[in-house]
CSV table of C-alpha atoms in Angstrom, one decimal:
chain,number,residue,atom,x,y,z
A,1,UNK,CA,115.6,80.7,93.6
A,2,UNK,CA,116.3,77.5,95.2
A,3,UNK,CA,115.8,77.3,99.1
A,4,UNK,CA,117.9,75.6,101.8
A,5,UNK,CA,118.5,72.5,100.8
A,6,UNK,CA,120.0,69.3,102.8
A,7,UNK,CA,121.3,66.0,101.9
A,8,UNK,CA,120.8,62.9,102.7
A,9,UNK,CA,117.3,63.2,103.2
A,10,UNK,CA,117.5,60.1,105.7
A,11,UNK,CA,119.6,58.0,106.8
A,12,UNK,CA,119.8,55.0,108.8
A,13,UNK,CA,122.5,54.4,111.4
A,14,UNK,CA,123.2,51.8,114.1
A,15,UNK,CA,124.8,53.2,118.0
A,16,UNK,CA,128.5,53.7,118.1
A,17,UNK,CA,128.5,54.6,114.1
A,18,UNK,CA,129.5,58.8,113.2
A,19,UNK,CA,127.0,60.7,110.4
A,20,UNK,CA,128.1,63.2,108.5
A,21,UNK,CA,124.8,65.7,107.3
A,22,UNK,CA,124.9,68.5,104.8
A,23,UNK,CA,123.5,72.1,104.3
A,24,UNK,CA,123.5,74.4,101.7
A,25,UNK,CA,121.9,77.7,102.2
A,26,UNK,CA,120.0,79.9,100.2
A,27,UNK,CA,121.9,82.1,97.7
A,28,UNK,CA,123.1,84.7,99.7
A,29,UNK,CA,122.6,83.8,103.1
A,30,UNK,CA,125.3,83.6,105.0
A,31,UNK,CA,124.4,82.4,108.5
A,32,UNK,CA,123.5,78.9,109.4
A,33,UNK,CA,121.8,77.3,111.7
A,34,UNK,CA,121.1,73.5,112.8
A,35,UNK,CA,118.4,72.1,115.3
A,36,UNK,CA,117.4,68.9,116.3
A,37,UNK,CA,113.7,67.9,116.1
A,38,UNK,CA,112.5,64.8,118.3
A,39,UNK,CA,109.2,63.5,117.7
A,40,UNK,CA,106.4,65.5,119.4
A,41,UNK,CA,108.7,68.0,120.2
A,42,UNK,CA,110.2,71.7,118.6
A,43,UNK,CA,112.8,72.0,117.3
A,44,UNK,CA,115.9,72.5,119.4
A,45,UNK,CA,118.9,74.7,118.7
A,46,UNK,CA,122.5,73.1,118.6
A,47,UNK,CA,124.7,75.7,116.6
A,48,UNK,CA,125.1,78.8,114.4
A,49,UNK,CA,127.7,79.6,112.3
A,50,UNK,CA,128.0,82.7,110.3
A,51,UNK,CA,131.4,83.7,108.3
A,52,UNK,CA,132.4,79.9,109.1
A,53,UNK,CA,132.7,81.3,112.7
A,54,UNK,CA,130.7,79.6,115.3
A,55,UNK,CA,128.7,82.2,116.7
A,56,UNK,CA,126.6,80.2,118.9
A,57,UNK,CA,125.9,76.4,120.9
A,58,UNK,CA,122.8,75.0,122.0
A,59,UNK,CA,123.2,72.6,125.1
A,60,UNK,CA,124.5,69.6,123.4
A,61,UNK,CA,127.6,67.3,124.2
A,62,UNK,CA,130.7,67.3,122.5
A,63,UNK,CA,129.6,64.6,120.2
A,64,UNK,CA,128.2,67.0,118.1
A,65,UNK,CA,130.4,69.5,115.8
A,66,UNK,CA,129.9,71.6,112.8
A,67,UNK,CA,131.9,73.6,110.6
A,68,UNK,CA,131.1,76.3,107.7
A,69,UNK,CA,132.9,76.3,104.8
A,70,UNK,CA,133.7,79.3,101.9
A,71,UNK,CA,130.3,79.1,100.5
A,72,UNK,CA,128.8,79.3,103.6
A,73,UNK,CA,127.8,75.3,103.2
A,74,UNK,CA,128.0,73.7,106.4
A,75,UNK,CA,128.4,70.1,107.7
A,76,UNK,CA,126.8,69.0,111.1
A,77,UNK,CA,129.0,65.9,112.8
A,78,UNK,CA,127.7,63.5,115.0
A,79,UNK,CA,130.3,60.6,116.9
A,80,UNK,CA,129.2,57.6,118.6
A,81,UNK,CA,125.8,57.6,117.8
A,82,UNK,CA,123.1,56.8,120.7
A,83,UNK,CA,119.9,56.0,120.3
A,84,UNK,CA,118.2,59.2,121.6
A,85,UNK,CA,120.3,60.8,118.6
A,86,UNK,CA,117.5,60.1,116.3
A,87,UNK,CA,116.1,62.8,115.4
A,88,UNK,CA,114.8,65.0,112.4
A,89,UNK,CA,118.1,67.6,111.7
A,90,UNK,CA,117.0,70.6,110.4
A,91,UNK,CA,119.4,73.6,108.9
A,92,UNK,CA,118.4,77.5,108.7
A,93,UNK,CA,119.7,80.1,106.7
A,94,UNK,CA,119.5,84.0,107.2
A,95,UNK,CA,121.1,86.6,105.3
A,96,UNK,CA,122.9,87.9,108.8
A,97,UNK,CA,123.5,87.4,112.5
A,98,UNK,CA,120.6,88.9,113.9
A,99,UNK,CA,116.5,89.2,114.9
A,100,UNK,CA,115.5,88.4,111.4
A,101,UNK,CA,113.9,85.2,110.0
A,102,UNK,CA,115.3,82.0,109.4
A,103,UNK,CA,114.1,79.6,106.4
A,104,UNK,CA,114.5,75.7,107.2
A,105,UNK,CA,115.6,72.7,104.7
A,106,UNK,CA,113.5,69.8,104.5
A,107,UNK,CA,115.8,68.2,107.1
A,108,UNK,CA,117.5,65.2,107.4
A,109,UNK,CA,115.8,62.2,109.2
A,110,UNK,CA,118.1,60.0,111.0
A,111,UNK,CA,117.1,56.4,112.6
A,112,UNK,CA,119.7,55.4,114.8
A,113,UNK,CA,119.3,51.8,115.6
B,1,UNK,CA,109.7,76.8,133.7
B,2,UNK,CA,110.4,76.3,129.7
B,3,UNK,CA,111.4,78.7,127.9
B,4,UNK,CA,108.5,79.4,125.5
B,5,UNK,CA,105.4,77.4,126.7
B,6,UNK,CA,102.0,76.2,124.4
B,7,UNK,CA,98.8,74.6,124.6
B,8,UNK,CA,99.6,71.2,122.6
B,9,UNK,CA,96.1,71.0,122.0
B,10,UNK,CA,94.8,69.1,119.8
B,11,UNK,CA,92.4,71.5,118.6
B,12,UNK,CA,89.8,70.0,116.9
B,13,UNK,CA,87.8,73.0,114.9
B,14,UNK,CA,85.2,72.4,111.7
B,15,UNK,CA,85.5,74.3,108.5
B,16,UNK,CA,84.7,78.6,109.1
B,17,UNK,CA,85.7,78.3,112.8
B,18,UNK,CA,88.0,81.0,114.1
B,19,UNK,CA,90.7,79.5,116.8
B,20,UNK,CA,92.9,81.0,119.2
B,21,UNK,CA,96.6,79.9,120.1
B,22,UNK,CA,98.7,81.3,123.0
B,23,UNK,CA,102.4,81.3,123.9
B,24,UNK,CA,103.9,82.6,127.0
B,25,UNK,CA,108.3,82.7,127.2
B,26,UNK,CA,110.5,83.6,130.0
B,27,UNK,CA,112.8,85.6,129.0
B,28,UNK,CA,112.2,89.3,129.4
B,29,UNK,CA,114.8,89.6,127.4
B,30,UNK,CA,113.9,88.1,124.2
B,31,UNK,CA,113.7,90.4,121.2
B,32,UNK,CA,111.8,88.9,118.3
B,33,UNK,CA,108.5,86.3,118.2
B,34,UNK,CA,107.4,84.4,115.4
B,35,UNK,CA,104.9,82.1,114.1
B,36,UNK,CA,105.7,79.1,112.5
B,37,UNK,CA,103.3,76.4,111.0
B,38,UNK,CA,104.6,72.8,110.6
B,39,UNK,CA,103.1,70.2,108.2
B,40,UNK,CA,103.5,66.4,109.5
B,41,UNK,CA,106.9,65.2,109.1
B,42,UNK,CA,107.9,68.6,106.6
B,43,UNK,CA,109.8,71.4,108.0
B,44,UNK,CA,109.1,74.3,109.8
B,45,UNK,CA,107.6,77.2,107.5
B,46,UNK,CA,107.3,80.8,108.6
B,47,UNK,CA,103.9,81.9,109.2
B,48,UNK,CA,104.4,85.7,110.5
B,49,UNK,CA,106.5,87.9,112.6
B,50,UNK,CA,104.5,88.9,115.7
B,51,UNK,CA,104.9,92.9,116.4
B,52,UNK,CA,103.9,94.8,119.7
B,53,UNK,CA,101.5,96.9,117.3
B,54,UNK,CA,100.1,93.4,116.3
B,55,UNK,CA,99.7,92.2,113.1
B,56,UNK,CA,97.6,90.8,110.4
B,57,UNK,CA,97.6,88.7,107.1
B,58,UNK,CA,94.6,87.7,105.3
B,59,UNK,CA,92.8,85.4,108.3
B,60,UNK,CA,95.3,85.3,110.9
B,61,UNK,CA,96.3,88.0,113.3
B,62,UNK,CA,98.7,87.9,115.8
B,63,UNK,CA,99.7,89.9,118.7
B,64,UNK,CA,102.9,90.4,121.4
B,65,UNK,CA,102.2,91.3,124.9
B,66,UNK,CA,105.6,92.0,126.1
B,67,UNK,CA,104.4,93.4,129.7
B,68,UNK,CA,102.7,89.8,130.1
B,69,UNK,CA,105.1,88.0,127.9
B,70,UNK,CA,102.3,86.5,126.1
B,71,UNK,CA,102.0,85.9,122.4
B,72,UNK,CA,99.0,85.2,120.3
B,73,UNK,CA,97.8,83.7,116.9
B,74,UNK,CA,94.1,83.9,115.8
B,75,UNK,CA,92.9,81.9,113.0
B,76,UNK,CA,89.7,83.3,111.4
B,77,UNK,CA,87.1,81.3,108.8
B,78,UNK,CA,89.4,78.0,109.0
B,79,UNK,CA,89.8,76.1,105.6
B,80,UNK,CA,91.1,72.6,105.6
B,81,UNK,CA,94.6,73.7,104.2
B,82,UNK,CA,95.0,75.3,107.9
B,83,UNK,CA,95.2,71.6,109.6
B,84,UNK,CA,99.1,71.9,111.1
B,85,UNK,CA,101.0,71.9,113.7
B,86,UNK,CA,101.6,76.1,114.8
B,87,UNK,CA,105.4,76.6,116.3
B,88,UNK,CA,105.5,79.5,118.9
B,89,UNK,CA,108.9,81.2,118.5
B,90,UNK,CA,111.6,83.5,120.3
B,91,UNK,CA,114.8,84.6,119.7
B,92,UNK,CA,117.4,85.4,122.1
B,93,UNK,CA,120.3,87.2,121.5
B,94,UNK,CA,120.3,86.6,117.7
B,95,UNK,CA,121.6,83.3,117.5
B,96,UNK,CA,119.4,80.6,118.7
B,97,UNK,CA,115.3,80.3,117.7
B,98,UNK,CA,113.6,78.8,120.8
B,99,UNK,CA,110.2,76.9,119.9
B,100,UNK,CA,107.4,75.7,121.8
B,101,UNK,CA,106.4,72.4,121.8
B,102,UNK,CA,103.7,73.4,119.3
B,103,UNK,CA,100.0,73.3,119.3
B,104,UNK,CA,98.2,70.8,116.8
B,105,UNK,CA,95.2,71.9,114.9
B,106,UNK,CA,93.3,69.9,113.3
B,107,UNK,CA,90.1,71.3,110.8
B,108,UNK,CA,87.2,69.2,109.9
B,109,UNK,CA,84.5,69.9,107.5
């Protein structure tokens, strides 16, 4: 079974520009996640979806949006890009809103510059 | 006070070593704990759920002190293959995953 898988792998932007990043989940799994790793740092939590409902938002400005679609896919957006926006974006899936696990992508790495 | 604090370490162990981790969170609240181990510039991977009864697999064990708020991973006989980074996790309210900074571990023969 294939795993959660992301696209582009990176990607290379300068400030002001908008990125589009993609998420597909694992066959089944109908939640999704996305977090934002900076370098030297976890992972950070920006939003959930599940049902292509939002179900949850990290502390993140309004640059940032996301949408599910159908096949539970899911697109992070992120407008006038800053600097500090670099970042290794990761997606999760789980099967269900809930305490259970979540499995991450490979991530996208984005160089803002 | 962050929300789930770790040692960043590094820990610098040789080969057959055991090695201890901690985590402490905030939230009383907080309902599940895991373990994740991170390679260098890969994603996150889960290592174990922690459980108040503890838990083991193979050479690592870990253990949730919810009284203390305090979680644990112990590493025994360390190979090589174990040299990561090891994500302390919570989850709140069944949305978000909140990690630790995570603790680098580093095994030498």
């Amino acid at each position: 079974d294939a795993g959660v898988t992301q696209s582009p792998t990176h990607l290379i932007k300068t400030r002001g520009q908008q990125v589009t990043l993609r998420c597909s989940p694992i066959s089944g799994h109908k939640s999704v996640s996305w977090y934002q790793q900076v370098l030297g740092q976890g992972p950070q939590f920006i939003f959930q979806y599940y049902e292509k409902e939002e179900r949850g938002r990290g502390n993140f400005p309004d640059r940032f949006s996301a949408r599910q679609f159908p096949n539970y896919s899911s697109e992070l957006n992120v407008n006038a890009l800053l600097l500090g926006d670099s970042a290794l974006y990761l997606c999760a899936s789980r099967n269900q809103v809930g305490y259970n696990e979540q499995f991450f992508g490979p991530g996208t790495r984005l160089t803002v510059l | 006070r962050k929300e789930v604090e770790q040692d960043p370490g590094p820990f610098n162990v040789p080969e057959g070593a055991t090695v201890a981790f901690n985590c402490t969170y905030s939230n009383s609240a907080s309902q599940s704990f895991f373990w994740y181990r991170q390679d260098c510039r890969k994603e996150p991977k889960l290592l174990m759920s922690v459980y108040s009864s503890g838990n083991e697999d193979g050479r690592f064990t870990a253990q949730l002190n919810r009284a203390s708020q305090y979680i644990s991973l112990l590493i025994r006989d360390s190979k090589l293959s174990d040299s990561a980074t090891y994500l302390c996790v919570v989850n709140q309210a069944g949305t978000a995953l909140i990690f630790g900074k995570g603790t680098t571990l580093s095994v030498s023969s």
